[in-house]
């Protein structure tokens, strides 16, 4: 780096020292000069004109190993003062700094794994990932990937680590190499590294992945079958919501199964297109999968909607969870359903938003609805044990246009189940959680709006005017008694009842452990915060939704948690604390 700065720049620093602006001992070398600068002195220098040629700094940033000196000098450059090529060079230089920072992070992560007490490699990696997920606010999948990659990188991919530390290799390329070589022996992994690393910096991430894949297959041709078997154990279906009511479905599966699904969906789409369907082929391919899913959720048969067997399938054959038919659950507030406001709805499990128009289109086909009462903090306090039917828009049924009670359990019962009659058999598998806050409900029932303030009062008055005219069935839903207290009637039970477990899952909405993603709490474990062995009761306040992995971490991994107010305070094996809170169903704080 001896040509990074002109001599005049060092002379200016020395002159500043001589003048007393920088209080330094006389350094014997240029690097020692920079090392001796304090943060305040560096800040002062950054404010001065930069006499050294900027192009030399940028050239070093793109070619030289990343060091503290290089970072300090890059920080002195204002990208806005550069021309087009200079700005690109500056971005490239900072990308190399980011690459080096990721490599340093990997060393720290590997050290965390090494410090775990377990002698089993996999257990130490999982334990480290659990703690890092909480500390770095990562999802468990991301924490597992970071920890596993870091350990492999430090343990055996030393050349890759060195390239990343220099700034030459991006983190996603590091991950590709570590992941692909994980099933190989140390010798084979190093052979793959030697084959692909020389050209890795100049490849795109996808080109690098392809090169790694080819190298793995050439160096270990006998392992292709074994890797395929291992990959089959990792078959998965991943839903990702992108926002604006749209999402993506990703599937990792054997190639022949992928081809089967694609061929069937494509044939369906082309036949529908030939019959005059105006949708695109891609839209029709997706529609084929949606039709299968809706038929299965409605009838327990993926083809029932397509043939006469639909008449023979009773609702009891539908898949159930917590004793209720499985449905796609959506959330919407009462004022938007009636049309007083136009807030977005949400898919309950993922939290993906749906714009008001999409909500109206979804409910136009008919749905079942349950009332969700929330308090002023947005926490769920009551969930009706029964549902009401919202018939399809324009339905010729004799019911009121908005819906009627679908079932009427005994007062206080939380176990009664809805019973669909034949007229409801082909309602889509949609259940609407209708959100109402306690104060608004009380005001609508009593007609006294004095306790509501500002906008809430105006909305409640509009609701009071519109509900009797356009939504008569909603009055019955609003008047339905609060039954949540009955859920705690058996505090000594070994397991929560189906209704209690459902309430806890809906209240929590997502698991309450650190690092939990927007997954459905209904798929998590229901855990006693205070264990039953320590006197814990099977009641709402002592139950929480945990992912299986965090349930195990709490039971066997040294983690603990306790209820603090309405939140949960978690403590890691190393003594760090993390706080999670109940889900807030309000539109905003």
Coordinates of C-alpha atoms in Angstrom, one line a residue, residues 34-491:
X34 CA -2.0 6.1 11.0
X35 CA -2.2 3.6 13.9
X36 CA -1.5 6.3 16.3
X37 CA -4.4 8.5 15.3
X38 CA -7.4 8.7 17.7
X39 CA -11.0 8.8 16.4
X40 CA -11.1 12.5 17.0
X41 CA -8.0 13.1 15.0
X42 CA -9.2 10.9 12.2
X43 CA -12.4 12.9 12.2
X44 CA -10.4 16.1 11.9
X45 CA -8.4 14.7 9.0
X46 CA -11.6 13.7 7.2
X47 CA -12.7 17.3 7.2
X48 CA -9.5 18.4 5.5
X49 CA -9.0 18.4 1.7
X50 CA -7.7 15.1 0.5
X51 CA -4.4 15.7 -1.4
X52 CA -3.7 12.1 -2.2
X53 CA -5.1 10.8 -5.5
X54 CA -8.5 9.3 -4.8
X55 CA -8.0 6.8 -7.7
X56 CA -5.1 5.2 -5.8
X57 CA -7.3 4.7 -2.8
X58 CA -10.1 3.2 -5.0
X59 CA -7.6 1.0 -6.8
X60 CA -6.3 -0.3 -3.6
X61 CA -9.9 -0.9 -2.4
X62 CA -10.5 -3.1 -5.4
X63 CA -7.2 -5.0 -5.3
X64 CA -5.4 -4.9 -2.0
X65 CA -6.4 -7.1 1.1
X66 CA -8.8 -5.3 3.3
X67 CA -7.1 -3.8 6.4
X68 CA -8.0 -1.2 9.0
X69 CA -5.8 1.3 7.0
X70 CA -7.8 0.7 3.8
X71 CA -11.1 1.1 5.6
X72 CA -10.0 4.3 7.2
X73 CA -8.9 5.7 3.9
X74 CA -12.1 4.7 2.1
X75 CA -14.1 6.4 4.8
X76 CA -12.4 9.7 3.9
X77 CA -13.9 9.6 0.4
X78 CA -17.3 11.1 -0.2
X79 CA -18.9 9.0 -3.0
X80 CA -21.0 12.0 -4.1
X81 CA -17.8 13.9 -5.1
X82 CA -16.8 11.1 -7.5
X83 CA -17.5 10.7 -11.2
X84 CA -19.6 7.7 -12.5
X85 CA -16.6 5.3 -12.7
X86 CA -15.3 6.5 -9.4
X87 CA -18.7 5.8 -7.7
X88 CA -18.7 2.3 -9.2
X89 CA -15.2 1.7 -8.0
X90 CA -16.1 3.0 -4.5
X91 CA -19.1 0.6 -4.4
X92 CA -16.8 -2.3 -5.4
X93 CA -14.3 -1.4 -2.7
X94 CA -16.9 -1.3 0.0
X95 CA -18.2 -4.6 -1.2
X96 CA -14.8 -6.1 -0.6
X97 CA -14.9 -4.6 2.9
X98 CA -18.3 -6.2 3.5
X99 CA -16.9 -9.5 2.3
X100 CA -14.0 -9.3 4.8
X101 CA -16.4 -8.3 7.6
X102 CA -18.6 -11.4 6.9
X103 CA -15.4 -13.6 7.2
X104 CA -14.6 -12.0 10.5
X105 CA -18.1 -12.6 11.7
X106 CA -17.7 -16.3 10.6
X107 CA -14.7 -16.6 12.9
X108 CA -16.6 -15.2 15.8
X109 CA -19.5 -17.5 15.1
X110 CA -17.3 -20.5 14.9
X111 CA -15.7 -19.5 18.2
X112 CA -19.2 -19.5 19.8
X113 CA -19.8 -23.0 18.5
X114 CA -16.4 -24.2 19.8
X115 CA -17.2 -22.8 23.3
X116 CA -20.3 -25.1 23.6
X117 CA -20.0 -27.8 26.2
X118 CA -21.3 -30.6 23.9
X119 CA -18.7 -32.9 22.4
X120 CA -21.0 -33.7 19.5
X121 CA -20.4 -31.5 16.5
X122 CA -24.0 -31.3 15.4
X123 CA -25.2 -30.6 18.9
X124 CA -22.7 -27.8 19.5
X125 CA -23.6 -26.2 16.2
X126 CA -27.3 -26.3 17.0
X127 CA -26.8 -25.0 20.5
X128 CA -24.6 -22.1 19.2
X129 CA -27.2 -21.4 16.5
X130 CA -30.0 -21.2 19.1
X131 CA -28.1 -18.6 21.1
X132 CA -26.9 -16.6 18.1
X133 CA -30.5 -16.5 16.6
X134 CA -31.6 -14.7 19.7
X135 CA -28.6 -12.4 20.0
X136 CA -28.5 -11.5 16.3
X137 CA -32.3 -11.4 15.8
X138 CA -32.2 -14.1 13.2
X139 CA -34.7 -16.8 12.3
X140 CA -33.6 -20.3 13.2
X141 CA -33.0 -21.3 9.5
X142 CA -30.7 -18.3 9.0
X143 CA -28.9 -19.0 12.3
X144 CA -28.4 -22.7 11.4
X145 CA -27.0 -21.7 8.0
X146 CA -24.7 -19.1 9.5
X147 CA -23.4 -21.3 12.2
X148 CA -22.9 -24.4 10.1
X149 CA -21.2 -22.5 7.3
X150 CA -18.9 -20.7 9.8
X151 CA -17.8 -23.9 11.5
X152 CA -17.1 -25.6 8.2
X153 CA -15.3 -22.5 6.9
X154 CA -13.0 -22.2 9.8
X155 CA -12.5 -26.0 10.3
X156 CA -11.5 -27.1 6.8
X157 CA -12.1 -24.5 4.1
X158 CA -9.1 -22.4 5.1
X159 CA -8.3 -21.1 1.6
X160 CA -11.9 -19.9 1.2
X161 CA -11.8 -18.2 4.5
X162 CA -8.5 -16.4 3.6
X163 CA -10.1 -15.3 0.2
X164 CA -13.1 -13.9 2.1
X165 CA -10.9 -12.1 4.6
X166 CA -9.0 -10.5 1.8
X167 CA -12.3 -9.3 0.5
X168 CA -12.2 -11.4 -2.7
X169 CA -15.1 -13.7 -1.9
X170 CA -18.7 -12.8 -1.1
X171 CA -20.6 -14.5 1.7
X172 CA -23.2 -16.1 -0.6
X173 CA -20.3 -17.8 -2.5
X174 CA -18.8 -19.0 0.8
X175 CA -22.2 -20.5 1.7
X176 CA -22.5 -22.2 -1.6
X177 CA -19.1 -23.9 -1.3
X178 CA -19.6 -24.9 2.4
X179 CA -23.1 -26.3 1.8
X180 CA -22.2 -28.3 -1.3
X181 CA -19.1 -29.8 0.3
X182 CA -20.6 -30.6 3.7
X183 CA -21.3 -34.3 2.8
X184 CA -17.8 -34.8 1.5
X185 CA -14.6 -35.9 3.4
X186 CA -12.1 -33.2 4.4
X187 CA -9.8 -34.3 1.5
X188 CA -12.6 -34.2 -1.1
X189 CA -13.8 -30.8 0.2
X190 CA -10.3 -29.3 -0.1
X191 CA -10.1 -30.7 -3.7
X192 CA -13.3 -29.0 -4.6
X193 CA -12.1 -25.8 -3.0
X194 CA -8.8 -26.0 -5.0
X195 CA -10.7 -26.5 -8.2
X196 CA -13.3 -23.7 -8.0
X197 CA -11.6 -21.0 -5.8
X198 CA -9.1 -19.5 -8.4
X199 CA -12.0 -18.2 -10.6
X200 CA -14.6 -17.7 -7.9
X201 CA -14.1 -14.0 -7.5
X202 CA -15.0 -13.3 -11.1
X203 CA -18.1 -15.5 -11.3
X204 CA -21.6 -14.5 -10.4
X205 CA -23.1 -16.3 -7.5
X206 CA -25.1 -18.6 -9.8
X207 CA -22.1 -19.3 -11.9
X208 CA -20.2 -20.1 -8.7
X209 CA -22.9 -22.5 -7.5
X210 CA -22.9 -24.3 -10.9
X211 CA -19.1 -24.6 -10.8
X212 CA -19.2 -26.0 -7.3
X213 CA -21.9 -28.5 -8.1
X214 CA -20.0 -29.8 -11.2
X215 CA -16.8 -30.0 -9.2
X216 CA -18.5 -32.0 -6.4
X217 CA -20.0 -34.5 -8.8
X218 CA -16.6 -35.0 -10.6
X219 CA -14.6 -35.4 -7.4
X220 CA -17.1 -37.7 -5.8
X221 CA -19.1 -39.4 -8.5
X222 CA -19.9 -42.3 -6.2
X223 CA -21.6 -40.0 -3.8
X224 CA -24.2 -38.7 -6.3
X225 CA -26.7 -41.3 -5.2
X226 CA -26.0 -40.7 -1.6
X227 CA -26.4 -37.0 -1.9
X228 CA -29.7 -37.5 -3.7
X229 CA -30.9 -39.7 -0.8
X230 CA -29.8 -37.0 1.6
X231 CA -31.5 -34.3 -0.4
X232 CA -34.8 -36.3 -0.4
X233 CA -34.7 -36.2 3.4
X234 CA -34.7 -32.4 3.0
X235 CA -37.8 -32.2 0.7
X236 CA -39.6 -29.1 1.6
X237 CA -42.3 -26.7 0.5
X238 CA -41.7 -23.0 1.4
X239 CA -44.2 -20.2 1.2
X240 CA -42.8 -16.7 1.0
X241 CA -45.1 -13.6 1.1
X242 CA -43.8 -10.7 -0.9
X243 CA -46.3 -8.0 0.1
X244 CA -49.1 -6.4 -1.8
X245 CA -51.2 -9.6 -1.5
X246 CA -48.7 -11.7 -3.5
X247 CA -46.3 -14.5 -2.6
X248 CA -44.2 -17.3 -3.9
X249 CA -44.3 -21.1 -3.4
X250 CA -40.9 -22.9 -3.5
X251 CA -40.6 -26.6 -3.5
X252 CA -37.4 -28.7 -3.2
X253 CA -38.2 -32.3 -4.4
X254 CA -36.9 -35.0 -6.6
X255 CA -36.7 -34.0 -10.3
X256 CA -39.1 -36.7 -11.5
X257 CA -41.7 -35.5 -9.0
X258 CA -41.2 -31.9 -10.0
X259 CA -41.6 -32.9 -13.7
X260 CA -44.8 -34.8 -12.8
X261 CA -46.4 -31.8 -11.1
X262 CA -45.3 -29.4 -13.8
X263 CA -46.6 -31.7 -16.6
X264 CA -50.0 -32.2 -14.9
X265 CA -50.4 -28.5 -14.2
X266 CA -49.3 -27.6 -17.7
X267 CA -51.7 -30.1 -19.4
X268 CA -54.5 -28.7 -17.2
X269 CA -53.6 -25.2 -18.2
X270 CA -53.4 -25.9 -21.9
X271 CA -56.7 -27.8 -21.9
X272 CA -58.4 -24.9 -20.2
X273 CA -56.8 -22.5 -22.6
X274 CA -58.0 -24.5 -25.6
X275 CA -61.5 -24.5 -24.1
X276 CA -61.5 -20.7 -24.1
X277 CA -60.3 -19.7 -20.6
X278 CA -58.9 -16.1 -20.9
X279 CA -56.2 -16.5 -18.2
X280 CA -52.6 -17.0 -19.1
X281 CA -51.0 -20.4 -19.0
X282 CA -49.1 -19.5 -15.9
X283 CA -52.2 -18.4 -14.1
X284 CA -54.0 -21.6 -15.1
X285 CA -51.1 -23.8 -13.9
X286 CA -51.3 -22.1 -10.5
X287 CA -55.1 -22.5 -10.6
X288 CA -54.8 -26.3 -10.9
X289 CA -52.8 -26.4 -7.7
X290 CA -55.3 -24.1 -5.9
X291 CA -58.3 -26.3 -7.1
X292 CA -56.6 -29.4 -5.6
X293 CA -56.0 -27.6 -2.3
X294 CA -59.5 -26.2 -2.0
X295 CA -61.1 -29.5 -2.8
X296 CA -59.0 -31.3 -0.2
X297 CA -59.7 -28.8 2.6
X298 CA -63.4 -28.7 1.8
X299 CA -64.1 -32.5 1.3
X300 CA -61.0 -34.3 2.5
X301 CA -60.6 -35.4 -1.1
X302 CA -58.4 -33.6 -3.6
X303 CA -60.7 -34.4 -6.5
X304 CA -64.1 -34.2 -4.9
X305 CA -65.0 -30.9 -6.5
X306 CA -64.2 -32.3 -9.9
X307 CA -66.6 -35.3 -9.9
X308 CA -69.8 -36.7 -8.5
X309 CA -68.1 -38.2 -5.4
X310 CA -68.4 -34.7 -3.8
X311 CA -71.9 -35.7 -2.7
X312 CA -70.7 -38.6 -0.7
X313 CA -68.1 -36.9 1.4
X314 CA -69.3 -35.7 4.8
X315 CA -67.6 -32.7 6.5
X316 CA -66.2 -35.0 9.1
X317 CA -63.7 -36.3 6.6
X318 CA -62.1 -32.9 6.3
X319 CA -58.7 -32.4 7.9
X320 CA -59.0 -30.9 11.4
X321 CA -56.8 -29.1 13.9
X322 CA -57.7 -28.5 17.5
X323 CA -60.9 -30.4 16.7
X324 CA -62.0 -27.9 14.0
X325 CA -61.8 -28.2 10.2
X326 CA -58.6 -26.8 8.8
X327 CA -59.2 -23.5 7.0
X328 CA -57.2 -20.6 5.6
X329 CA -57.6 -18.0 8.3
X330 CA -57.8 -14.3 7.5
X331 CA -58.0 -11.3 9.8
X332 CA -60.0 -8.1 9.3
X333 CA -61.4 -5.4 11.4
X334 CA -65.2 -4.9 11.8
X335 CA -65.1 -1.3 10.4
X336 CA -63.4 -2.4 7.2
X337 CA -65.8 -5.3 6.7
X338 CA -68.8 -3.0 7.0
X339 CA -67.1 -0.4 4.8
X340 CA -66.6 2.4 7.3
X341 CA -62.8 2.1 6.9
X342 CA -60.5 0.5 4.2
X343 CA -57.8 -1.2 6.2
X344 CA -55.8 -4.1 4.8
X345 CA -56.6 -7.6 6.0
X346 CA -54.0 -10.2 6.8
X347 CA -53.4 -13.9 6.4
X348 CA -53.3 -15.1 9.9
X349 CA -50.5 -17.7 9.7
X350 CA -48.0 -15.6 7.8
X351 CA -49.0 -12.1 8.5
X352 CA -49.1 -11.4 4.7
X353 CA -51.3 -8.3 4.1
X354 CA -54.2 -8.4 1.7
X355 CA -55.5 -5.0 0.3
X356 CA -59.2 -4.2 1.0
X357 CA -60.3 -5.1 -2.5
X358 CA -58.6 -8.5 -2.3
X359 CA -60.4 -9.1 1.0
X360 CA -63.7 -8.3 -0.5
X361 CA -63.1 -10.5 -3.5
X362 CA -62.0 -13.3 -1.1
X363 CA -65.1 -13.0 1.1
X364 CA -67.4 -12.6 -1.9
X365 CA -67.3 -16.4 -2.3
X366 CA -68.6 -16.9 1.2
X367 CA -66.8 -17.7 4.4
X368 CA -67.2 -18.5 8.1
X369 CA -66.5 -15.8 10.7
X370 CA -65.5 -15.8 14.4
X371 CA -65.4 -12.7 16.6
X372 CA -62.0 -11.8 18.1
X373 CA -62.2 -9.4 21.0
X374 CA -59.0 -7.5 21.8
X375 CA -58.0 -5.2 24.7
X376 CA -56.4 -1.7 24.4
X377 CA -53.0 -3.3 24.1
X378 CA -54.1 -5.4 21.1
X379 CA -54.0 -8.7 23.0
X380 CA -56.7 -11.3 22.3
X381 CA -59.1 -11.6 25.3
X382 CA -62.0 -13.7 23.7
X383 CA -62.6 -15.9 20.7
X384 CA -66.1 -17.1 20.0
X385 CA -66.4 -20.9 20.1
X386 CA -68.8 -20.9 17.2
X387 CA -68.8 -19.4 13.7
X388 CA -71.3 -17.5 11.6
X389 CA -71.7 -18.1 7.9
X390 CA -71.2 -15.3 5.4
X391 CA -73.0 -16.5 2.2
X392 CA -71.5 -15.8 -1.2
X393 CA -72.3 -12.3 -2.6
X394 CA -75.5 -12.5 -4.5
X395 CA -76.4 -15.8 -2.9
X396 CA -80.1 -16.8 -3.4
X397 CA -80.2 -18.4 0.1
X398 CA -83.0 -17.5 2.4
X399 CA -80.6 -16.2 5.0
X400 CA -79.8 -12.5 5.6
X401 CA -77.2 -11.3 3.1
X402 CA -74.5 -11.0 5.7
X403 CA -74.9 -14.3 7.5
X404 CA -76.5 -16.1 10.4
X405 CA -75.1 -18.1 13.3
X406 CA -73.9 -21.4 12.0
X407 CA -74.0 -23.2 15.4
X408 CA -75.2 -22.3 18.9
X409 CA -73.3 -23.9 21.7
X410 CA -74.5 -23.8 25.2
X411 CA -73.5 -20.6 27.0
X412 CA -69.9 -20.7 28.2
X413 CA -69.1 -23.8 26.2
X414 CA -65.8 -23.6 24.4
X415 CA -65.9 -27.1 22.9
X416 CA -68.9 -26.9 20.7
X417 CA -68.1 -27.4 17.0
X418 CA -69.7 -25.8 14.0
X419 CA -71.9 -28.1 11.9
X420 CA -72.0 -27.3 8.3
X421 CA -75.3 -28.1 6.5
X422 CA -75.6 -29.1 2.9
X423 CA -76.0 -25.5 1.8
X424 CA -72.6 -24.7 3.2
X425 CA -70.7 -27.7 1.8
X426 CA -69.1 -25.8 -1.0
X427 CA -68.2 -22.7 1.0
X428 CA -64.5 -22.2 0.4
X429 CA -62.2 -23.2 3.3
X430 CA -61.9 -19.6 4.5
X431 CA -62.4 -18.5 8.1
X432 CA -62.5 -14.8 8.9
X433 CA -61.3 -13.6 12.3
X434 CA -63.3 -10.4 12.8
X435 CA -61.4 -8.1 15.1
X436 CA -63.3 -5.9 17.5
X437 CA -61.9 -4.0 20.5
X438 CA -63.7 -4.4 23.8
X439 CA -64.5 -0.7 24.2
X440 CA -66.1 -0.4 20.7
X441 CA -68.1 -3.6 21.3
X442 CA -69.4 -2.2 24.6
X443 CA -70.3 1.1 23.1
X444 CA -72.2 -0.5 20.2
X445 CA -74.1 -2.7 22.6
X446 CA -75.0 0.1 25.1
X447 CA -75.2 3.1 22.7
X448 CA -72.9 5.1 25.0
X449 CA -70.0 6.4 23.0
X450 CA -68.7 8.8 25.7
X451 CA -65.8 6.6 26.7
X452 CA -64.4 6.5 23.1
X453 CA -62.2 9.3 22.0
X454 CA -61.5 11.0 18.6
X455 CA -61.5 8.8 15.6
X456 CA -62.7 5.7 17.4
X457 CA -65.8 7.5 18.5
X458 CA -66.6 8.6 14.9
X459 CA -66.1 5.1 13.6
X460 CA -68.2 3.6 16.3
X461 CA -71.1 6.0 15.6
X462 CA -70.9 5.1 11.9
X463 CA -71.0 1.4 12.7
X464 CA -74.0 1.9 14.9
X465 CA -75.8 3.5 12.0
X466 CA -74.8 0.9 9.4
X467 CA -74.9 -2.4 11.2
X468 CA -78.8 -2.6 11.6
X469 CA -79.2 -1.7 7.9
X470 CA -76.5 -3.7 6.1
X471 CA -75.1 -6.2 8.5
X472 CA -78.0 -7.4 10.8
X473 CA -76.3 -10.8 11.5
X474 CA -73.3 -9.0 13.0
X475 CA -75.4 -7.8 15.9
X476 CA -75.8 -11.4 17.0
X477 CA -72.0 -11.9 16.7
X478 CA -71.3 -8.8 18.8
X479 CA -73.8 -9.7 21.4
X480 CA -72.4 -13.2 21.9
X481 CA -71.2 -13.6 25.4
X482 CA -67.5 -13.6 26.4
X483 CA -66.6 -17.3 27.1
X484 CA -62.8 -17.2 27.5
X485 CA -62.9 -17.5 31.3
X486 CA -64.3 -21.0 31.0
X487 CA -61.2 -22.1 29.2
X488 CA -59.4 -22.1 32.6
X489 CA -62.0 -24.4 34.3
X490 CA -59.6 -27.4 34.5
X491 CA -56.3 -25.9 35.8

